[in-house]
Coordinates of C-alpha atoms in Angstrom, one line a residue:
M25 CA -15.3 -13.1 -28.0
D26 CA -17.4 -16.0 -29.3
M27 CA -20.9 -15.6 -27.6
S28 CA -21.9 -18.9 -28.4
A29 CA -21.2 -21.7 -25.6
G30 CA -20.9 -24.2 -28.3
N31 CA -17.9 -22.7 -29.8
R32 CA -15.8 -22.0 -26.9
K33 CA -12.4 -23.6 -26.9
G34 CA -11.7 -22.9 -23.2
L35 CA -9.6 -20.3 -21.6
S36 CA -6.4 -21.5 -19.7
L37 CA -6.2 -20.6 -15.8
F38 CA -3.4 -18.0 -16.6
A39 CA -5.7 -16.3 -19.2
L40 CA -8.6 -16.2 -16.5
I41 CA -6.4 -14.6 -14.0
M42 CA -4.9 -12.1 -16.6
I43 CA -8.7 -11.2 -17.3
G44 CA -9.4 -10.9 -13.5
I45 CA -6.0 -8.4 -12.8
G46 CA -6.9 -6.6 -16.2
S47 CA -10.2 -5.7 -15.1
I48 CA -9.2 -4.8 -11.5
F49 CA -6.6 -2.5 -12.9
G50 CA -8.8 -0.3 -15.1
S51 CA -9.4 3.2 -14.2
G52 CA -9.9 2.5 -10.5
W53 CA -6.1 2.7 -9.7
L54 CA -5.9 6.1 -11.3
F55 CA -8.6 7.7 -9.4
G56 CA -9.1 5.5 -6.1
A57 CA -6.2 6.8 -4.2
G58 CA -7.0 10.4 -4.3
A59 CA -10.6 10.0 -3.9
A60 CA -10.3 7.8 -0.8
A61 CA -7.8 10.2 0.6
Q62 CA -10.2 13.0 0.1
V63 CA -13.0 11.2 2.2
A64 CA -11.2 9.5 4.8
G65 CA -7.6 10.9 4.9
P66 CA -4.9 8.4 5.7
A67 CA -7.4 6.0 7.0
A68 CA -8.4 5.3 3.4
L69 CA -5.9 2.3 3.8
V70 CA -8.4 0.6 6.0
A71 CA -11.1 1.2 3.4
W72 CA -9.1 -0.8 1.0
V73 CA -8.8 -3.6 3.3
I74 CA -12.5 -3.7 4.2
G75 CA -13.4 -3.4 0.3
A76 CA -11.0 -6.3 -0.5
V77 CA -12.5 -8.4 2.3
F78 CA -16.1 -7.7 1.2
I79 CA -15.3 -8.4 -2.2
G80 CA -13.6 -11.6 -1.5
M81 CA -16.6 -12.6 0.5
I82 CA -18.8 -11.9 -2.4
A83 CA -16.4 -13.5 -4.9
M84 CA -16.3 -16.9 -2.9
S85 CA -20.1 -17.3 -2.8
Y86 CA -20.1 -16.7 -6.6
A87 CA -17.2 -19.2 -6.9
E88 CA -19.3 -21.9 -5.8
V89 CA -22.5 -21.0 -7.9
G90 CA -20.2 -20.1 -10.9
S91 CA -18.4 -23.4 -10.8
A92 CA -21.6 -25.2 -10.6
Y93 CA -23.2 -23.4 -13.3
P94 CA -20.2 -22.2 -15.7
I95 CA -22.5 -20.2 -17.8
P96 CA -20.8 -16.9 -19.7
G97 CA -22.5 -13.9 -18.3
G98 CA -24.0 -16.3 -15.3
M99 CA -24.4 -13.5 -13.0
A100 CA -27.3 -12.3 -14.9
R101 CA -29.0 -16.0 -14.6
Y102 CA -28.2 -17.3 -11.4
G103 CA -31.3 -15.3 -9.7
H104 CA -33.6 -17.1 -12.5
I105 CA -32.4 -20.6 -11.6
S106 CA -32.5 -20.1 -7.8
H107 CA -35.9 -18.0 -7.7
G108 CA -37.6 -18.1 -11.1
P109 CA -38.1 -15.8 -13.9
V110 CA -39.1 -12.5 -12.0
L111 CA -36.3 -12.2 -9.6
G112 CA -34.0 -13.5 -12.4
F113 CA -35.0 -10.5 -14.4
I114 CA -34.7 -8.0 -11.6
T115 CA -31.3 -9.4 -10.6
G116 CA -30.3 -9.6 -14.2
W117 CA -31.3 -6.0 -14.8
A118 CA -29.2 -4.9 -11.9
V119 CA -26.2 -6.8 -13.1
W120 CA -26.4 -5.4 -16.5
I121 CA -26.7 -1.7 -15.1
A122 CA -23.5 -2.4 -13.0
V123 CA -21.7 -3.9 -15.7
A124 CA -22.6 -1.7 -18.8
S125 CA -21.8 1.3 -16.6
L126 CA -18.1 0.5 -16.7
I127 CA -17.9 1.3 -20.4
P128 CA -18.3 4.8 -20.5
I129 CA -16.6 5.3 -17.2
E130 CA -13.3 4.1 -18.5
S131 CA -13.6 7.0 -21.3
I132 CA -14.0 9.4 -18.7
A133 CA -11.0 8.4 -16.9
A134 CA -9.0 8.7 -19.9
T135 CA -10.5 12.0 -20.7
Q136 CA -9.5 13.6 -17.2
Y137 CA -6.2 12.5 -17.5
M138 CA -5.9 14.0 -20.9
A139 CA -6.5 17.2 -19.1
S140 CA -3.0 16.9 -17.6
W141 CA -1.6 17.1 -21.3
N142 CA 0.3 20.5 -21.8
F143 CA -1.8 21.4 -24.9
G144 CA -4.3 24.2 -24.4
W145 CA -7.4 22.2 -26.0
A146 CA -6.5 19.2 -23.5
Q147 CA -6.6 21.5 -20.5
G148 CA -9.9 22.8 -21.4
L149 CA -11.4 19.4 -21.2
V150 CA -12.1 19.6 -17.3
D151 CA -13.4 22.6 -15.4
P152 CA -10.3 23.2 -13.0
G153 CA -13.0 24.5 -10.3
S154 CA -15.4 21.8 -10.3
N155 CA -13.0 18.9 -11.8
Q156 CA -16.0 17.9 -13.9
L157 CA -15.9 17.5 -17.8
T158 CA -16.6 20.3 -19.8
T159 CA -18.9 20.1 -23.2
A160 CA -15.7 19.5 -25.0
G161 CA -14.6 17.0 -22.3
M162 CA -18.0 15.2 -22.8
G163 CA -17.6 15.1 -26.4
V164 CA -14.0 13.4 -26.1
A165 CA -15.4 11.0 -23.7
M166 CA -18.1 10.0 -26.1
L167 CA -15.6 9.7 -29.0
L168 CA -13.3 7.5 -26.8
T169 CA -16.3 5.4 -25.9
V170 CA -17.3 4.9 -29.6
A171 CA -13.5 4.2 -30.6
L172 CA -13.3 1.2 -27.8
W173 CA -16.6 -0.1 -28.5
L174 CA -15.9 -0.4 -32.5
T175 CA -12.5 -2.0 -31.8
C176 CA -14.5 -4.7 -29.8
Y177 CA -17.3 -4.5 -32.3
W178 CA -14.6 -5.8 -35.1
S179 CA -11.8 -7.2 -33.4
V180 CA -12.6 -8.7 -30.0
Q181 CA -10.6 -11.8 -30.8
L182 CA -7.6 -9.8 -31.7
L183 CA -8.0 -7.7 -28.3
A184 CA -8.7 -10.8 -26.4
R185 CA -5.2 -12.2 -27.5
A186 CA -3.4 -8.9 -26.6
N187 CA -5.2 -9.0 -23.2
T188 CA -2.2 -10.6 -21.3
F189 CA 0.4 -7.9 -22.9
L190 CA -2.1 -5.1 -22.0
T191 CA -2.3 -6.5 -18.5
L192 CA 1.3 -6.6 -17.9
I193 CA 1.8 -3.2 -19.2
K194 CA -1.2 -1.9 -16.8
F195 CA 0.7 -3.9 -13.8
A196 CA 4.0 -2.2 -14.6
I197 CA 2.6 1.4 -14.7
P198 CA 1.2 1.6 -11.2
V199 CA 4.5 -0.4 -9.7
L200 CA 6.6 2.3 -11.2
A201 CA 4.3 5.0 -10.3
V202 CA 4.7 4.0 -6.8
I203 CA 8.5 3.6 -6.5
A204 CA 8.8 7.0 -8.1
L205 CA 6.7 8.9 -5.7
I206 CA 8.2 7.2 -2.7
A207 CA 11.7 7.9 -3.9
S208 CA 10.7 11.6 -4.6
G209 CA 10.4 11.9 -0.8
F210 CA 8.1 10.1 1.5
H211 CA 6.5 12.2 4.2
T212 CA 5.6 10.1 7.4
S213 CA 4.0 13.1 9.1
N214 CA 1.4 13.2 6.4
F215 CA -0.2 10.0 7.9
T216 CA -0.8 11.9 11.6
S217 CA -1.2 15.7 10.9
Q218 CA -4.1 17.6 9.9
G219 CA -6.4 15.7 12.1
G220 CA -4.9 12.4 12.5
F221 CA -5.1 9.2 11.0
A222 CA -8.9 9.3 10.5
P223 CA -9.5 12.9 10.4
Y224 CA -13.0 12.6 9.4
G225 CA -14.0 9.8 11.6
W226 CA -14.6 6.0 11.0
P227 CA -17.9 6.5 9.2
A228 CA -15.9 8.5 6.6
V229 CA -13.8 5.2 5.9
L230 CA -16.9 3.2 5.5
T231 CA -18.4 5.7 3.2
A232 CA -14.9 5.8 1.2
V233 CA -15.5 1.8 0.5
T234 CA -18.4 2.4 -2.0
T235 CA -18.2 6.5 -2.9
S236 CA -14.7 6.5 -3.4
G237 CA -14.3 3.8 -6.0
V238 CA -12.9 1.0 -3.6
V239 CA -15.7 -1.4 -4.4
F240 CA -15.5 -0.2 -8.0
A241 CA -12.1 -1.1 -8.3
F242 CA -12.3 -4.5 -7.0
N243 CA -15.3 -5.1 -9.2
G244 CA -13.1 -6.8 -11.6
F245 CA -13.9 -10.2 -10.1
Q246 CA -17.0 -10.1 -12.1
A247 CA -15.2 -10.7 -15.4
V248 CA -13.9 -14.0 -13.8
V249 CA -17.1 -15.2 -12.9
N250 CA -18.9 -14.0 -16.2
L251 CA -16.0 -15.4 -18.3
G252 CA -15.1 -18.4 -16.4
G253 CA -17.8 -20.7 -17.8
A254 CA -15.4 -20.7 -20.8
A255 CA -12.5 -21.8 -18.8
K256 CA -11.0 -25.4 -19.3
N257 CA -11.7 -26.5 -15.9
P258 CA -14.3 -23.9 -14.5
G259 CA -14.4 -25.6 -10.9
R260 CA -10.6 -25.1 -10.3
A261 CA -9.8 -22.1 -12.4
I262 CA -12.8 -19.8 -11.1
P263 CA -11.7 -19.7 -7.3
I264 CA -8.0 -20.0 -8.1
A265 CA -8.4 -17.0 -10.5
L266 CA -10.6 -15.0 -8.0
V267 CA -8.3 -15.4 -5.2
G268 CA -5.1 -14.4 -7.3
A269 CA -6.4 -11.3 -8.9
L270 CA -7.8 -9.9 -5.7
S271 CA -5.0 -10.6 -3.7
L272 CA -2.7 -8.9 -6.3
G273 CA -4.9 -6.3 -6.6
L274 CA -5.1 -5.4 -2.9
V275 CA -1.4 -5.3 -2.6
I276 CA -1.1 -2.8 -5.6
Y277 CA -3.9 -0.6 -4.5
L278 CA -2.6 -0.3 -0.8
A279 CA 0.9 0.4 -2.2
L280 CA -0.7 3.2 -4.5
Q281 CA -2.6 4.7 -1.4
T282 CA 0.4 4.7 0.8
A283 CA 2.4 6.3 -2.0
F284 CA -0.2 8.9 -2.8
L285 CA -0.6 9.9 1.1
G286 CA 3.2 9.9 1.7
A287 CA 4.1 11.9 -1.6
V288 CA 1.8 15.0 -1.1
P289 CA 4.2 17.8 0.0
P290 CA 3.2 18.8 3.7
E291 CA 3.0 22.4 2.7
Q292 CA 0.4 21.6 -0.1
L293 CA -1.4 19.6 2.5
A294 CA -1.5 22.5 5.0
Q295 CA -2.3 24.9 2.4
A296 CA -5.2 22.8 1.2
G297 CA -6.8 22.7 4.9
G298 CA -6.5 19.2 5.3
W299 CA -7.1 16.0 2.8
Q300 CA -10.7 17.0 1.7
G301 CA -9.0 20.1 0.0
V302 CA -6.6 18.1 -2.0
N303 CA -8.6 17.7 -5.0
F304 CA -6.8 16.8 -8.2
S305 CA -8.7 16.2 -11.4
S306 CA -5.8 13.6 -12.5
P307 CA -4.5 12.6 -9.1
F308 CA -1.3 10.7 -10.0
A309 CA -0.4 13.0 -12.8
D310 CA -1.0 16.1 -11.1
L311 CA 0.9 15.0 -8.1
A312 CA 3.7 13.8 -10.4
K313 CA 3.7 17.2 -12.0
L314 CA 3.8 19.1 -8.6
L315 CA 7.0 16.9 -7.7
M316 CA 8.6 17.6 -11.2
L317 CA 8.5 13.9 -12.3
H318 CA 8.0 14.6 -15.8
W319 CA 9.0 10.8 -17.0
V320 CA 6.3 9.7 -14.5
V321 CA 3.7 12.0 -15.9
T322 CA 4.2 10.9 -19.5
M323 CA 3.9 7.2 -18.3
L324 CA 0.8 7.8 -16.3
Q325 CA -0.8 9.8 -19.3
F326 CA 0.2 6.6 -21.2
G327 CA -1.4 4.5 -18.7
A328 CA -4.5 6.3 -18.8
F329 CA -5.4 5.0 -22.2
I330 CA -3.9 1.5 -21.8
S331 CA -5.8 0.6 -18.5
P332 CA -9.4 1.8 -19.5
A333 CA -9.0 0.1 -23.0
G334 CA -7.7 -3.2 -21.4
S335 CA -10.7 -3.3 -18.9
N336 CA -13.2 -2.6 -21.7
I337 CA -12.3 -5.7 -23.3
A338 CA -13.7 -7.3 -20.5
N339 CA -16.5 -4.9 -19.8
V340 CA -17.9 -4.9 -23.5
A341 CA -17.8 -8.7 -23.5
S342 CA -19.6 -9.0 -20.3
A343 CA -22.1 -6.4 -20.7
A344 CA -23.2 -8.2 -23.9
Y345 CA -23.4 -11.4 -22.3
M346 CA -25.8 -10.0 -19.9
V347 CA -28.3 -8.5 -22.6
K348 CA -27.9 -11.8 -24.3
N349 CA -29.0 -13.8 -21.3
L350 CA -31.8 -11.4 -20.7
S351 CA -33.0 -11.9 -24.1
E352 CA -32.9 -15.7 -23.8
T353 CA -35.2 -15.5 -20.6
G354 CA -37.7 -13.5 -22.9
F355 CA -37.8 -10.3 -20.8
F356 CA -35.6 -8.3 -23.4
P357 CA -36.4 -8.5 -27.1
K358 CA -34.9 -11.8 -28.6
K359 CA -33.3 -9.8 -31.4
L360 CA -30.8 -8.6 -29.2
A361 CA -29.4 -12.1 -28.4
A362 CA -28.3 -12.4 -32.2
V363 CA -24.9 -13.3 -32.6
H364 CA -22.8 -12.5 -35.8
P365 CA -22.0 -15.4 -37.9
K366 CA -18.3 -14.1 -38.6
Y367 CA -17.1 -12.2 -35.7
G368 CA -19.3 -14.2 -32.9
T369 CA -20.2 -10.9 -31.1
A370 CA -23.8 -10.2 -30.0
R371 CA -23.8 -6.9 -31.8
P372 CA -27.6 -5.8 -31.1
A373 CA -26.7 -6.4 -27.6
M374 CA -23.6 -4.0 -28.1
W375 CA -25.6 -1.4 -29.6
L376 CA -28.0 -1.3 -26.8
N377 CA -25.0 -0.8 -24.4
L378 CA -23.5 1.9 -26.4
G379 CA -26.8 3.7 -26.0
F380 CA -26.9 3.2 -22.5
S381 CA -23.3 4.5 -22.1
F382 CA -24.4 7.6 -23.8
L383 CA -27.4 8.1 -21.7
L384 CA -25.0 8.0 -18.5
L385 CA -22.4 10.4 -19.8
L386 CA -24.9 12.7 -20.5
T387 CA -27.0 12.6 -17.3
V388 CA -24.4 11.5 -14.3
G389 CA -21.1 11.0 -15.9
H390 CA -19.6 14.4 -15.6
S391 CA -16.9 13.1 -13.6
W392 CA -15.1 10.0 -12.7
Q393 CA -16.0 10.5 -9.2
A394 CA -19.6 11.2 -9.7
L395 CA -20.4 8.2 -11.9
A396 CA -18.3 6.0 -9.8
S397 CA -20.2 6.4 -6.6
V398 CA -23.4 5.5 -8.4
I399 CA -21.7 2.6 -10.4
S400 CA -20.5 1.2 -7.0
A401 CA -24.1 1.3 -5.3
A402 CA -25.4 -0.5 -8.6
M403 CA -22.8 -3.1 -8.1
V404 CA -23.5 -3.9 -4.5
I405 CA -27.3 -4.7 -5.7
S406 CA -25.9 -6.9 -8.3
Y407 CA -24.0 -8.9 -5.6
L408 CA -26.9 -9.5 -3.7
I409 CA -27.9 -12.7 -5.4
G410 CA -24.8 -14.9 -5.0
P411 CA -24.8 -15.8 -1.1
I412 CA -28.6 -16.0 -1.3
A413 CA -28.1 -18.6 -4.6
V414 CA -25.6 -20.5 -2.4
G415 CA -28.2 -20.9 0.5
V416 CA -31.1 -21.8 -1.8
F417 CA -29.3 -24.5 -3.7
R418 CA -27.8 -26.2 -0.7
Q419 CA -31.5 -26.8 0.3
T420 CA -32.9 -27.5 -3.2
K421 CA -30.1 -29.1 -5.0
P422 CA -27.9 -31.1 -2.6
E423 CA -27.0 -33.3 -5.7
L424 CA -25.7 -30.6 -7.7
P425 CA -22.0 -31.3 -8.5
R426 CA -20.1 -28.3 -6.9
P427 CA -16.4 -28.2 -7.9
F428 CA -15.8 -25.5 -5.5
R429 CA -18.0 -25.4 -1.9
L430 CA -17.8 -22.6 0.0
P431 CA -16.8 -23.7 3.8
A432 CA -19.2 -22.7 6.6
A433 CA -21.8 -21.4 4.2
K434 CA -24.6 -21.3 6.6
I435 CA -22.5 -18.6 8.6
L436 CA -20.7 -16.9 5.9
C437 CA -23.5 -16.6 3.6
P438 CA -26.0 -14.5 6.0
I439 CA -22.9 -12.5 7.0
T440 CA -21.8 -11.6 3.5
F441 CA -25.4 -10.7 2.6
A442 CA -25.5 -8.3 5.7
F443 CA -21.9 -6.7 4.7
A444 CA -23.5 -6.1 1.3
A445 CA -26.4 -4.3 2.9
C446 CA -24.1 -2.3 4.8
A447 CA -22.1 -1.5 2.0
L448 CA -25.3 -0.1 0.1
Y449 CA -26.1 2.0 3.1
W450 CA -22.6 3.4 3.0
S451 CA -23.1 4.4 -0.5
K452 CA -24.9 7.7 1.2
W453 CA -28.3 9.1 0.6
P454 CA -29.5 10.1 -2.2
D455 CA -27.1 7.5 -4.2
T456 CA -29.0 4.7 -2.4
G457 CA -32.5 5.9 -3.2
K458 CA -31.6 6.6 -6.9
V459 CA -30.0 3.2 -7.6
A460 CA -33.0 1.2 -5.7
L461 CA -35.2 3.4 -7.8
L462 CA -33.4 2.4 -11.0
T463 CA -33.5 -1.2 -9.8
L464 CA -37.0 -1.5 -9.2
V465 CA -38.0 0.0 -12.8
S466 CA -37.8 -3.6 -13.9
V467 CA -40.6 -4.6 -11.7
P468 CA -43.2 -3.0 -13.8
I469 CA -41.2 -4.3 -16.9
A470 CA -41.3 -7.6 -15.8
A471 CA -45.1 -7.5 -15.2
I472 CA -45.9 -6.2 -18.5
V473 CA -44.0 -8.9 -20.3
L474 CA -45.3 -11.7 -18.4
R475 CA -48.9 -10.4 -19.1
R476 CA -48.2 -9.8 -22.6
K477 CA -46.9 -13.5 -22.9
G478 CA -50.3 -14.8 -21.7
E479 CA -49.6 -15.1 -17.9
R480 CA -52.5 -14.8 -15.7
N481 CA -51.2 -15.7 -12.4
L482 CA -48.8 -12.5 -11.8
R483 CA -49.1 -13.3 -7.7
R484 CA -47.7 -16.6 -8.2
Q485 CA -44.6 -15.3 -10.5
F486 CA -43.8 -12.7 -8.4
A487 CA -44.1 -14.4 -4.9
P488 CA -40.2 -15.3 -4.7
A489 CA -39.3 -11.8 -5.8
W490 CA -40.9 -9.8 -3.0
W491 CA -38.3 -9.7 -0.7
M492 CA -35.9 -8.0 -3.1
V493 CA -38.8 -5.3 -3.5
A494 CA -39.2 -5.0 -0.1
F495 CA -35.2 -5.0 0.9
L496 CA -34.6 -2.0 -1.7
L497 CA -37.6 -0.1 -0.4
W498 CA -36.3 -0.6 3.4
M499 CA -32.7 0.2 2.7
A500 CA -33.8 3.3 0.9
L501 CA -35.9 4.2 4.0
L502 CA -33.0 3.8 6.3
S503 CA -30.9 5.5 4.2
A504 CA -33.1 8.7 4.1
L505 CA -33.8 8.7 7.9
G506 CA -30.3 7.4 8.9
S507 CA -27.2 9.1 10.3
T508 CA -26.1 12.4 8.6
D509 CA -22.5 10.9 8.4
F510 CA -24.1 8.8 5.5
G511 CA -26.2 11.5 4.0
G512 CA -29.4 10.8 6.0
R513 CA -31.7 13.2 8.0
G514 CA -30.2 11.9 11.5
T515 CA -33.7 10.4 12.6
I516 CA -32.1 7.1 13.4
P517 CA -28.6 8.1 15.3
G518 CA -25.3 6.7 14.3
G519 CA -24.2 3.6 15.4
L520 CA -27.9 2.3 15.6
D521 CA -28.4 2.9 12.1
I522 CA -25.6 0.3 10.9
A523 CA -26.9 -2.3 13.7
L524 CA -30.4 -1.9 12.2
V525 CA -29.2 -2.6 8.6
A526 CA -27.0 -5.4 9.6
L527 CA -29.7 -7.2 11.7
S528 CA -32.6 -6.6 9.0
A529 CA -30.3 -7.8 6.5
V530 CA -29.8 -11.0 7.9
A531 CA -33.7 -11.2 8.3
F532 CA -34.1 -10.4 4.7
Y533 CA -31.4 -13.2 3.9
F534 CA -33.5 -16.0 5.5
W535 CA -36.6 -14.5 3.8
A536 CA -35.0 -14.8 0.3
V537 CA -33.6 -18.2 1.0
R538 CA -37.3 -19.5 1.8
A539 CA -38.6 -17.8 -1.0
G540 CA -36.1 -19.5 -3.3
V541 CA -36.9 -23.1 -1.7
R542 CA -40.5 -22.5 -2.4
A543 CA -40.0 -21.3 -5.9
H544 CA -38.4 -24.8 -6.5
Q545 CA -41.3 -26.5 -4.9
A546 CA -43.7 -24.6 -7.2
G547 CA -41.4 -25.5 -10.3
L548 CA -40.8 -21.7 -11.0
P549 CA -37.2 -22.0 -12.1
G550 CA -37.8 -24.6 -14.5
P551 CA -35.5 -27.6 -15.5
D552 CA -32.1 -27.4 -14.1
P553 CA -29.3 -26.9 -16.7
V554 CA -26.9 -29.1 -15.1
I555 CA -28.9 -31.7 -13.2
D556 CA -31.8 -32.1 -15.8
G557 CA -29.4 -31.3 -18.9
A558 CA -32.1 -28.8 -19.9
D559 CA -32.8 -27.6 -23.4
T560 CA -31.1 -24.3 -24.3
A561 CA -33.9 -22.9 -26.5
P562 CA -34.8 -19.2 -25.3
A563 CA -38.1 -18.7 -23.8
A564 CA -38.8 -15.9 -26.4
D565 CA -38.2 -18.1 -29.4
H566 CA -41.5 -20.2 -28.4
E567 CA -44.5 -19.1 -30.3
A568 CA -47.1 -20.9 -28.1
I569 CA -47.7 -19.7 -24.5
A570 CA -46.9 -22.1 -21.8
P571 CA -49.8 -22.7 -19.1
A572 CA -50.4 -20.0 -16.6
G573 CA -47.7 -20.1 -14.2
T574 CA -44.8 -21.3 -16.3
V575 CA -44.3 -18.5 -18.8
G576 CA -40.7 -17.0 -18.8
T577 CA -39.2 -20.1 -17.0
A578 CA -36.7 -20.9 -19.7
P579 CA -33.6 -22.6 -18.3
A580 CA -30.3 -21.2 -18.5
P581 CA -28.2 -22.6 -21.3
A582 CA -27.1 -26.1 -20.6
V583 CA -23.6 -27.0 -19.4
S584 CA -22.0 -29.2 -21.8
P585 CA -20.3 -32.6 -20.8
G586 CA -17.1 -31.1 -22.3
D587 CA -16.8 -28.3 -19.9
G588 CA -14.2 -30.2 -17.8
R589 CA -16.0 -29.9 -14.4
P590 CA -15.7 -33.0 -11.8
K591 CA -19.2 -34.5 -12.1
T592 CA -18.9 -36.1 -8.4
S593 CA -21.8 -35.0 -6.5
V594 CA -21.3 -33.4 -2.9

């Protein structure tokens, strides 16, 4: 896709909805139902509802911010606009990690489903005991990653035009799978046998929200926010596309989960010793094989390529936007923001994302389930700035045109932030600690970059960002000491741990909003790209160093008058 704001022709509302649905129906539907059933049993149905409500609350906060600042890849820039360069880099770093991680996981999904083929070489791609990729499987996953990446490298415009067609196919396959599985024999006893509806307790349901791919599955809403700036009327298109894509996604995922739970033969469930023992490497394909539904197996194997390929259209484009935006703020090398004059893609950014994809494949990406749990925790961190930005802008920019205005924001924003904190805690230790550490790597990088640019007053620059550092360290500590239900040591008993997470998160929310207000009083965010019509020149392009206290405060790209947004003040 064209990476330059000036060359955007404008996405239609229908195209934006298709992008959202296409991203939501990636590899999540292929594995989410099986993974959630393993963790929570039939109560996995509740996990999908909780996940949809959580993502819906996050999405609506981003709908206000995204429609006010319709910047492609904007989720990597909102922290800069609300709190200044340092927090902008930390949140942009977190968003980049979350989005770029989606590229390899789609290839892993396709590879795991290839193991259901009737060829000997294909069956050797996954270890039947651990359900992890073998060395050959890792090689195939890398080849698929490169193949999808190269397609976008040269032909993103063609794939973008084909996205609607791919989305319709991706929508039809899970619907047909649900019908076939239910028609083959639906066992209602599965919902109450083997320990009842919630055999592993309600903490397992909360864990399933983040570790079983529920958050991962709904994360497709980011594509609407990140690419919605290119819509003909972002203020109308973004919120409608978000609601439409998430609502349809919830219906289909509930249907998939119900079909999976009811289709497992009761004798198979008893032999496995309960839902935790039902461990399929390719959940729906393996189940269809068990039920002798050979045409469904073939369809699912086909869908295992279509779904990841379609989702990676948005993933590759969004991840490239993230790198480009971080480059424009001066924290990534400016060469990474270079756009190919013919194809309109940020090719250096795409190379960086490909290298990061290989790193994930070689370290934690040995199975879809393993990588999905880490990515989900990273995604939750990337969501944090949305409700906070709404709170900051409501106080500092009352004149900002808001095509969409979140109702009851003073109540919903703190609750949304607390919900996000709980979701991060539910990710379980040590994943919470790993992702917190990976995010905090950006802090010393920010200090080094600012120092190299001549900044002397680092204390002033970092003041609006300390709440994020403290929050991540606090969450890691609570996770390590919390209930054993969530992987902790049990020092903090169950029930009290979640209450402590939620209450402390509300305190962090108000600290974060106050820090953003003070950052604006100090002038750290720089000129506003909408109100001030700020220049779009990236900070990294300036040879001269600005006076101390202003380094790295380049504004986000200005929003052109032709973006089609209503210009009435709120």
